[in-house]
Every structure is written in C-alpha cells, then in structure tokens.
C-alpha cells in the first residue's frame, strides 16, 4: 500500500496499530466489569455470567492480537523504539485483560456480593480503574496519530500531558483503595472470614487494573523519550 507517511514508508507497517487494537480489547474487557459488578450487586447471576462470557471472549481476542504482534514483529525493526520495549508494552497491556477476566472468575465462581455499605465506594473505585485503562488507550491512540502525522506536533509534550492525567487517575484509585480497605476493616467482624479474604483480593485486583494502566503510560513515556 502506498503511503505518504515517511515513517511507515521507510519501516513498513507500524507496530503501534496492533498495539492500539490490543489495548482497545483490554479496555473493552475492563469496561465490561461495571455492568458485571452491577449484576452481582442485585444477585442477577445470569446477567453476570453473560458479562463474564463477553470479557472472556474479548480476552481471547486480545490474546490472539498479542500472539500476532509477537510473531510478526521484525527482529531488526529500525524504529525510534526498541523491540523489547514494544514486547514489554504488550505484555503489560495483556495483564489488564487477564486481570479483568480473573476478577469476574472469582466473583462469579463464589457468587460474591459486595456488602451494601461498600457498594457505592466499590462502584466509584471500579469506575476510576476503568477510566485509568481508557486513559492509557487514549495515550496510545494519540501516539499513533502523532506517528501518522509525521511527528507534526511535539510528541513529548503531548504524551506528558496525557500520562500526567493517567497518573492522576491512578493516584485517585490508590486513595479510593485505601478508603475502601478501611471501610471493610470496620465491618469485617459482621462478615464471614472467607468472604472478607476474597473481598480484599478483589479490591487489590481492581487496583491492579489501574497499576497496569499506569505502567502502560510509563512504557509509552520511555518509548517517546528515546
């Protein structure tokens, strides 16, 4: 295909497009967690199962994209980014989709219902985690657009702004996590110990979604700084 972009003309197909496709799947996985969570709150396990199936399908599609990228990434790719950085980036992205699948697996398997006192804080916390993943997707999307435009704008400045917003969301998720753990501690005597243990695990795993998204931003910062 003929292209006017000197970057793609010189180095062939950009690896950022499959990376973008991959994180779009990961972001879809994370986004499906909210309706899944709402279904668990009202004990609608049929709906929760459907959302879990959607997440599993998206995670499998993300896996296929990851494999295709790894198999087709040239060893001698002459780009302003290293092959190892690209492989690290897709590995971090992949863990977002995996974690979304794991959260639904445990919650559905155990038919976990979050205590009423924690329902809204957990809903807000989950929304922040999903927004963090979405922000990581936006950052990668912006990088792709910058490449397509032939670096017409200052890459570092644009990426710094997007990644700054990403870091802010991740810190918000951290604060929410601390608050929810404190709330759970205050009511845990009223709950079964085993349920408390898994609630702490789910809280941690939602936090990992934000952590992984922040790591995507960190990897992009490294890529654009070199």
XYZ file of N, CA, C and O in Angstrom, residues 13-155:
572
model
N 4.863 -1.550 8.026
C 3.698 -1.384 8.879
C 4.090 -1.021 10.300
O 4.948 -1.647 10.911
N 3.477 0.024 10.827
C 3.800 0.442 12.182
C 3.311 -0.588 13.179
O 2.190 -1.087 13.061
N 4.111 -0.924 14.196
C 3.654 -1.873 15.215
C 2.669 -1.251 16.190
O 2.076 -1.943 17.000
N 2.482 0.081 16.127
C 1.601 0.726 17.086
C 0.130 0.436 16.800
O -0.680 0.467 17.714
N -0.201 0.180 15.529
C -1.600 -0.115 15.233
C -2.062 -1.416 15.901
O -3.104 -1.432 16.555
N -1.296 -2.525 15.801
C -1.724 -3.721 16.542
C -1.695 -3.520 18.050
O -2.519 -4.086 18.763
N -0.756 -2.697 18.524
C -0.743 -2.390 19.959
C -2.016 -1.652 20.362
O -2.594 -1.912 21.417
N -2.436 -0.744 19.491
C -3.653 0.015 19.760
C -4.873 -0.900 19.718
O -5.768 -0.804 20.566
N -4.904 -1.789 18.739
C -6.013 -2.748 18.663
C -6.059 -3.613 19.917
O -7.142 -3.932 20.440
N -4.879 -3.976 20.398
C -4.807 -4.829 21.582
C -5.314 -4.109 22.824
O -6.119 -4.644 23.584
N -4.876 -2.864 23.033
C -5.314 -2.172 24.250
C -6.797 -1.795 24.158
O -7.467 -1.640 25.180
N -7.305 -1.657 22.928
C -8.746 -1.414 22.785
C -9.526 -2.611 23.325
O -10.556 -2.446 23.996
N -9.023 -3.813 23.051
C -9.673 -5.022 23.590
C -9.565 -5.053 25.106
O -10.525 -5.393 25.820
N -8.362 -4.713 25.617
C -8.161 -4.707 27.069
C -9.094 -3.693 27.729
O -9.659 -3.944 28.795
N -9.255 -2.547 27.079
C -10.131 -1.509 27.611
C -11.593 -1.973 27.595
O -12.359 -1.691 28.521
N -11.971 -2.676 26.539
C -13.334 -3.228 26.480
C -13.561 -4.228 27.609
O -14.636 -4.266 28.222
N -12.550 -5.057 27.868
C -12.636 -6.025 28.973
C -12.897 -5.296 30.279
O -13.792 -5.665 31.049
N -12.102 -4.252 30.539
C -12.250 -3.503 31.791
C -13.622 -2.835 31.853
O -14.285 -2.842 32.890
N -14.061 -2.264 30.735
C -15.348 -1.577 30.713
C -16.519 -2.489 31.023
O -17.524 -2.066 31.604
N -16.393 -3.752 30.646
C -17.481 -4.714 30.880
C -17.595 -5.087 32.361
O -18.589 -5.673 32.787
N -16.567 -4.722 33.147
C -16.612 -5.042 34.581
C -17.729 -4.297 35.307
O -18.275 -4.801 36.284
N -18.036 -3.095 34.849
C -19.045 -2.302 35.569
C -20.436 -2.936 35.487
O -21.074 -3.144 36.541
N -20.948 -3.282 34.275
C -22.241 -3.979 34.265
C -22.197 -5.334 34.954
O -23.201 -5.777 35.545
N -21.040 -5.993 34.899
C -20.889 -7.255 35.636
C -21.077 -7.009 37.129
O -21.817 -7.726 37.817
N -20.402 -5.966 37.624
C -20.467 -5.637 39.048
C -21.905 -5.301 39.449
O -22.394 -5.739 40.494
N -22.585 -4.506 38.613
C -23.968 -4.133 38.924
C -24.855 -5.375 38.992
O -25.756 -5.461 39.833
N -24.608 -6.330 38.115
C -25.405 -7.566 38.128
C -25.174 -8.344 39.415
O -26.118 -8.908 39.998
N -23.920 -8.372 39.897
C -23.636 -9.110 41.139
C -24.303 -8.435 42.342
O -24.721 -9.118 43.277
N -24.381 -7.110 42.309
C -24.972 -6.389 43.448
C -26.433 -6.776 43.673
O -26.900 -6.794 44.808
N -27.134 -7.070 42.578
C -28.549 -7.444 42.728
C -28.749 -8.960 42.631
O -29.877 -9.438 42.583
N -27.631 -9.678 42.589
C -27.720 -11.140 42.565
C -28.249 -11.702 41.267
O -28.804 -12.806 41.238
N -28.085 -10.956 40.177
C -28.521 -11.447 38.863
C -27.348 -12.219 38.236
O -26.573 -11.684 37.441
N -27.252 -13.481 38.592
C -26.090 -14.270 38.175
C -26.140 -14.671 36.705
O -25.099 -14.955 36.110
N -27.330 -14.698 36.126
C -27.416 -14.974 34.677
C -26.796 -13.821 33.894
O -26.030 -14.024 32.955
N -27.149 -12.591 34.304
C -26.560 -11.430 33.630
C -25.055 -11.370 33.888
O -24.272 -11.066 32.981
N -24.674 -11.664 35.119
C -23.235 -11.658 35.452
C -22.490 -12.670 34.588
O -21.376 -12.396 34.113
N -23.113 -13.825 34.374
C -22.483 -14.860 33.538
C -22.305 -14.357 32.099
O -21.264 -14.587 31.478
N -23.316 -13.660 31.584
C -23.201 -13.137 30.207
C -22.048 -12.125 30.104
O -21.283 -12.138 29.141
N -21.948 -11.257 31.103
C -20.859 -10.268 31.071
C -19.497 -10.953 31.207
O -18.526 -10.552 30.568
N -19.455 -11.976 32.023
C -18.215 -12.751 32.178
C -17.833 -13.401 30.837
O -16.680 -13.416 30.457
N -18.822 -13.936 30.120
C -18.552 -14.564 28.823
C -18.028 -13.532 27.823
O -17.134 -13.825 27.022
N -18.589 -12.329 27.877
C -18.114 -11.270 26.978
C -16.653 -10.924 27.286
O -15.819 -10.772 26.380
N -16.350 -10.790 28.564
C -14.975 -10.467 28.964
C -14.017 -11.580 28.537
O -12.929 -11.317 28.024
N -14.435 -12.814 28.715
C -13.585 -13.952 28.323
C -13.333 -13.937 26.810
O -12.209 -14.168 26.352
N -14.400 -13.650 26.041
C -14.225 -13.584 24.578
C -13.252 -12.464 24.180
O -12.341 -12.665 23.363
N -13.426 -11.302 24.810
C -12.544 -10.175 24.489
C -11.105 -10.475 24.900
O -10.162 -10.093 24.201
N -10.960 -11.161 26.021
C -9.607 -11.503 26.488
C -8.942 -12.472 25.510
O -7.745 -12.359 25.229
N -9.716 -13.415 24.965
C -9.167 -14.343 23.975
C -8.767 -13.583 22.697
O -7.727 -13.886 22.088
N -9.598 -12.631 22.308
C -9.269 -11.840 21.112
C -8.001 -11.019 21.348
O -7.161 -10.865 20.446
N -7.862 -10.504 22.564
C -6.636 -9.768 22.906
C -5.421 -10.693 22.849
O -4.346 -10.300 22.384
N -5.608 -11.918 23.313
C -4.515 -12.907 23.275
C -4.056 -13.169 21.831
O -2.861 -13.292 21.550
N -5.040 -13.269 20.917
C -4.701 -13.521 19.508
C -3.902 -12.355 18.930
O -2.926 -12.545 18.208
N -4.326 -11.134 19.271
C -3.600 -9.957 18.786
C -2.179 -9.929 19.344
O -1.225 -9.571 18.644
N -2.050 -10.298 20.612
C -0.721 -10.332 21.237
C 0.187 -11.330 20.510
O 1.342 -11.026 20.200
N -0.363 -12.511 20.228
C 0.433 -13.546 19.544
C 0.829 -13.076 18.145
O 1.974 -13.262 17.723
N -0.135 -12.472 17.431
C 0.168 -11.993 16.071
C 1.265 -10.946 16.086
O 2.168 -10.955 15.237
N 1.203 -10.044 17.053
C 2.220 -8.998 17.130
C 3.587 -9.609 17.413
O 4.582 -9.260 16.781
N 3.633 -10.535 18.359
C 4.907 -11.145 18.725
C 5.509 -11.921 17.545
O 6.723 -11.918 17.345
N 4.641 -12.584 16.766
C 5.130 -13.389 15.653
C 5.570 -12.540 14.468
O 6.450 -12.932 13.707
N 4.948 -11.370 14.313
C 5.201 -10.558 13.122
C 6.108 -9.362 13.350
O 6.399 -8.629 12.413
N 6.551 -9.181 14.579
C 7.430 -8.048 14.852
C 8.835 -8.385 14.356
O 9.462 -9.319 14.841
N 9.328 -7.646 13.368
C 10.644 -7.973 12.817
C 11.744 -7.866 13.872
O 11.688 -7.016 14.762
N 12.726 -8.724 13.748
C 13.835 -8.683 14.699
C 14.690 -7.443 14.533
O 15.304 -6.960 15.470
N 14.755 -6.964 13.332
C 15.656 -5.841 13.052
C 14.870 -4.565 12.793
O 15.272 -3.733 11.992
N 13.722 -4.476 13.448
C 12.872 -3.310 13.222
C 13.641 -2.033 13.532
O 14.106 -1.826 14.631
N 13.749 -1.179 12.515
C 14.500 0.064 12.690
C 13.525 1.178 12.978
O 13.021 1.851 12.093
N 13.228 1.321 14.243
C 12.266 2.319 14.696
C 12.908 3.136 15.812
O 13.913 2.720 16.382
N 12.300 4.301 16.106
C 12.816 5.061 17.250
C 12.407 4.439 18.579
O 12.397 5.107 19.603
N 12.020 3.188 18.540
C 11.687 2.440 19.751
C 12.290 1.050 19.612
O 12.488 0.558 18.509
N 12.582 0.438 20.747
C 13.220 -0.879 20.670
C 12.168 -1.988 20.639
O 11.046 -1.820 21.128
N 12.580 -3.122 20.077
C 11.686 -4.279 20.006
C 11.304 -4.736 21.405
O 10.156 -5.087 21.673
N 12.272 -4.747 22.319
C 11.998 -5.213 23.678
C 10.997 -4.294 24.380
O 10.154 -4.756 25.157
N 11.069 -2.981 24.104
C 10.103 -2.051 24.700
C 8.694 -2.346 24.209
O 7.725 -2.289 24.972
N 8.576 -2.656 22.928
C 7.260 -2.963 22.368
C 6.697 -4.254 22.960
O 5.514 -4.342 23.280
N 7.573 -5.249 23.121
C 7.122 -6.517 23.694
C 6.729 -6.336 25.159
O 5.762 -6.940 25.630
N 7.486 -5.505 25.872
C 7.134 -5.233 27.269
C 5.784 -4.524 27.361
O 4.959 -4.820 28.227
N 5.570 -3.607 26.417
C 4.325 -2.843 26.424
C 3.121 -3.757 26.218
O 2.124 -3.663 26.951
N 3.204 -4.648 25.254
C 2.038 -5.517 25.017
C 1.840 -6.510 26.159
O 0.721 -6.899 26.467
N 2.928 -6.863 26.813
C 2.812 -7.761 27.963
C 2.055 -7.074 29.098
O 1.183 -7.677 29.739
N 2.374 -5.793 29.336
C 1.667 -5.038 30.379
C 0.198 -4.873 30.005
O -0.696 -5.060 30.839
N -0.066 -4.537 28.754
C -1.446 -4.382 28.301
C -2.239 -5.676 28.495
O -3.397 -5.655 28.895
N -1.572 -6.790 28.191
C -2.258 -8.080 28.258
C -2.712 -8.402 29.677
O -3.750 -9.042 29.878
N -1.935 -7.946 30.653
C -2.287 -8.235 32.045
C -3.545 -7.496 32.478
O -4.193 -7.892 33.443
N -3.889 -6.424 31.800
C -5.143 -5.718 32.106
C -6.326 -6.625 31.763
O -7.239 -6.813 32.560
N -6.296 -7.169 30.550
C -7.381 -8.061 30.125
C -7.440 -9.301 31.016
O -8.527 -9.751 31.413
N -6.277 -9.847 31.341
C -6.241 -11.043 32.193
C -6.847 -10.766 33.568
O -7.576 -11.583 34.123
N -6.513 -9.583 34.109
C -6.999 -9.261 35.456
C -8.515 -9.054 35.463
O -9.198 -9.472 36.411
N -9.031 -8.437 34.418
C -10.487 -8.272 34.317
C -11.167 -9.639 34.298
O -12.178 -9.857 34.986
N -10.605 -10.561 33.533
C -11.164 -11.922 33.488
C -11.077 -12.591 34.865
O -12.020 -13.237 35.330
N -9.943 -12.426 35.551
C -9.756 -13.061 36.862
C -10.757 -12.536 37.890
O -11.273 -13.299 38.714
N -11.009 -11.221 37.870
C -11.962 -10.631 38.825
C -13.340 -11.266 38.659
O -13.985 -11.665 39.631
N -13.782 -11.373 37.405
C -15.114 -11.947 37.178
C -15.131 -13.437 37.516
O -16.148 -13.955 37.983
N -14.017 -14.096 37.305
C -13.946 -15.535 37.585
C -14.194 -15.830 39.058
O -15.007 -16.691 39.409
N -13.497 -15.085 39.912
C -13.664 -15.317 41.356
C -15.039 -14.872 41.826
O -15.726 -15.576 42.565
N -15.458 -13.695 41.389
C -16.743 -13.176 41.880
C -17.903 -14.048 41.437
O -18.832 -14.315 42.201
N -17.839 -14.522 40.189
C -18.925 -15.380 39.691
C -18.850 -16.753 40.326
O -19.872 -17.322 40.733
N -17.634 -17.295 40.403
C -17.463 -18.638 40.961
C -17.967 -18.732 42.395
O -18.564 -19.730 42.799
N -17.726 -17.683 43.168
C -18.132 -17.673 44.572
C -19.476 -16.966 44.791
O -19.942 -16.876 45.916
N -20.041 -16.461 43.687
C -21.276 -15.666 43.786
C -21.135 -14.590 44.859
O -21.997 -14.446 45.749
N -20.058 -13.865 44.751
C -19.746 -12.835 45.742
C -20.663 -11.631 45.590
O -20.884 -11.144 44.482
N -21.157 -11.168 46.695
C -21.928 -9.926 46.704
C -21.251 -8.954 47.666
O -21.024 -9.285 48.838
N -20.937 -7.794 47.154
C -20.281 -6.781 47.967
C -21.272 -6.253 48.993
O -22.441 -5.992 48.657
N -20.839 -6.129 50.275
C -21.750 -5.588 51.302
C -22.321 -4.234 50.886
O -21.647 -3.443 50.209
N -23.549 -3.993 51.302
C -24.256 -2.773 50.905
C -23.452 -1.515 51.221
O -23.428 -0.563 50.443
N -22.788 -1.529 52.389
C -22.008 -0.340 52.794
C -20.887 -0.016 51.821
O -20.431 1.125 51.719
N -20.411 -1.058 51.117
C -19.271 -0.861 50.209
C -19.691 -0.725 48.751
O -18.831 -0.494 47.890
N -20.985 -0.897 48.475
C -21.417 -0.957 47.076
C -21.050 0.317 46.300
O -20.443 0.238 45.224
N -21.411 1.474 46.832
C -21.133 2.713 46.094
C -19.635 3.031 46.039
O -19.116 3.378 44.959
N -18.912 2.924 47.175
C -17.458 3.152 47.082
C -16.782 2.208 46.080
O -15.890 2.629 45.327
N -17.210 0.945 46.066
C -16.613 -0.005 45.118
C -16.984 0.350 43.684
O -16.164 0.213 42.763
N -18.219 0.812 43.487
C -18.651 1.218 42.145
C -17.776 2.381 41.649
O -17.284 2.378 40.528
N -17.566 3.361 42.525
C -16.757 4.526 42.164
C -15.301 4.129 41.903
O -14.648 4.639 40.984
N -14.810 3.236 42.728
C -13.429 2.739 42.601
C -13.244 2.018 41.264
O -12.257 2.243 40.546
N -14.222 1.189 40.926
C -14.167 0.461 39.659
C -14.220 1.427 38.473
O -13.487 1.264 37.486
N -15.061 2.453 38.591
C -15.151 3.443 37.512
C -13.809 4.146 37.303
O -13.404 4.413 36.168
N -13.128 4.442 38.398
C -11.809 5.087 38.280
C -10.812 4.148 37.600
O -10.041 4.570 36.731
N -10.852 2.874 37.997
C -9.938 1.901 37.382
C -10.198 1.793 35.882
O -9.261 1.767 35.069
N -11.466 1.753 35.508
C -11.823 1.657 34.085
C -11.379 2.923 33.344
O -10.859 2.859 32.223
N -11.564 4.076 33.987
C -11.138 5.338 33.366
C -9.620 5.382 33.185
O -9.110 5.943 32.205
N -8.901 4.783 34.109
C -7.439 4.742 34.007
C -7.010 3.915 32.789
O -6.112 4.313 32.038
N -7.657 2.777 32.611
C -7.357 1.940 31.439
C -7.714 2.690 30.155
O -6.966 2.662 29.164
N -8.851 3.372 30.175
C -9.280 4.129 28.995
C -8.279 5.249 28.677
O -7.993 5.528 27.504
N -7.735 5.855 29.721
C -6.749 6.913 29.506
C -5.467 6.346 28.872
O -4.851 6.992 28.018
N -5.087 5.152 29.285
C -3.920 4.501 28.674
C -4.179 4.251 27.186
O -3.294 4.436 26.338
N -5.420 3.832 26.880
C -5.774 3.623 25.463
C -5.683 4.938 24.686
O -5.157 4.986 23.570
N -6.184 6.026 25.297
C -6.131 7.324 24.626
C -4.692 7.747 24.361
O -4.380 8.330 23.321
N -3.819 7.486 25.314
C -2.413 7.866 25.157
C -1.787 7.134 23.970
O -1.068 7.731 23.153
N -2.079 5.838 23.867
C -1.530 5.065 22.755
C -2.141 5.508 21.426
O -1.456 5.587 20.393
N -3.423 5.826 21.467
C -4.113 6.315 20.275
C -3.480 7.622 19.798
O -3.263 7.824 18.599
N -3.181 8.481 20.755
C -2.555 9.761 20.415
C -1.176 9.546 19.807
O -0.787 10.225 18.851
N -0.440 8.582 20.356
C 0.881 8.300 19.816
C 0.783 7.834 18.370
O 1.568 8.255 17.511
N -0.210 6.970 18.099
C -0.411 6.504 16.724
C -0.721 7.671 15.798
O -0.191 7.768 14.687
N -1.570 8.594 16.268
C -1.916 9.758 15.437
C -0.703 10.642 15.194
O -0.517 11.207 14.109
N 0.139 10.766 16.201
C 1.362 11.559 16.044
C 2.279 10.934 14.997
O 2.890 11.622 14.185
N 2.352 9.607 15.020
C 3.172 8.918 14.026
C 2.601 9.112 12.626
O 3.328 9.368 11.664
N 1.267 8.998 12.527
C 0.622 9.167 11.229
C 0.804 10.577 10.676
O 0.840 10.785 9.462
N 0.895 11.551 11.583
C 1.046 12.935 11.137
C 2.504 13.299 10.894
O 2.813 14.464 10.616
N 3.382 12.296 11.030
C 4.797 12.570 10.787
C 5.419 13.427 11.864
O 6.284 14.259 11.586
N 4.975 13.255 13.100
C 5.501 13.990 14.244
C 5.316 15.502 14.059
O 6.206 16.293 14.353
N 4.165 15.889 13.529
C 3.907 17.308 13.315
C 3.849 18.092 14.601
O 4.036 19.291 14.623
N 3.526 17.423 15.700
C 3.470 18.115 16.969
C 4.566 17.578 17.885
O 5.217 16.584 17.589
N 4.742 18.260 18.981
C 5.770 17.831 19.915
C 5.290 16.589 20.663
O 4.401 16.652 21.508
N 5.880 15.448 20.345
C 5.431 14.174 20.901
C 5.549 14.166 22.417
O 4.619 13.795 23.139
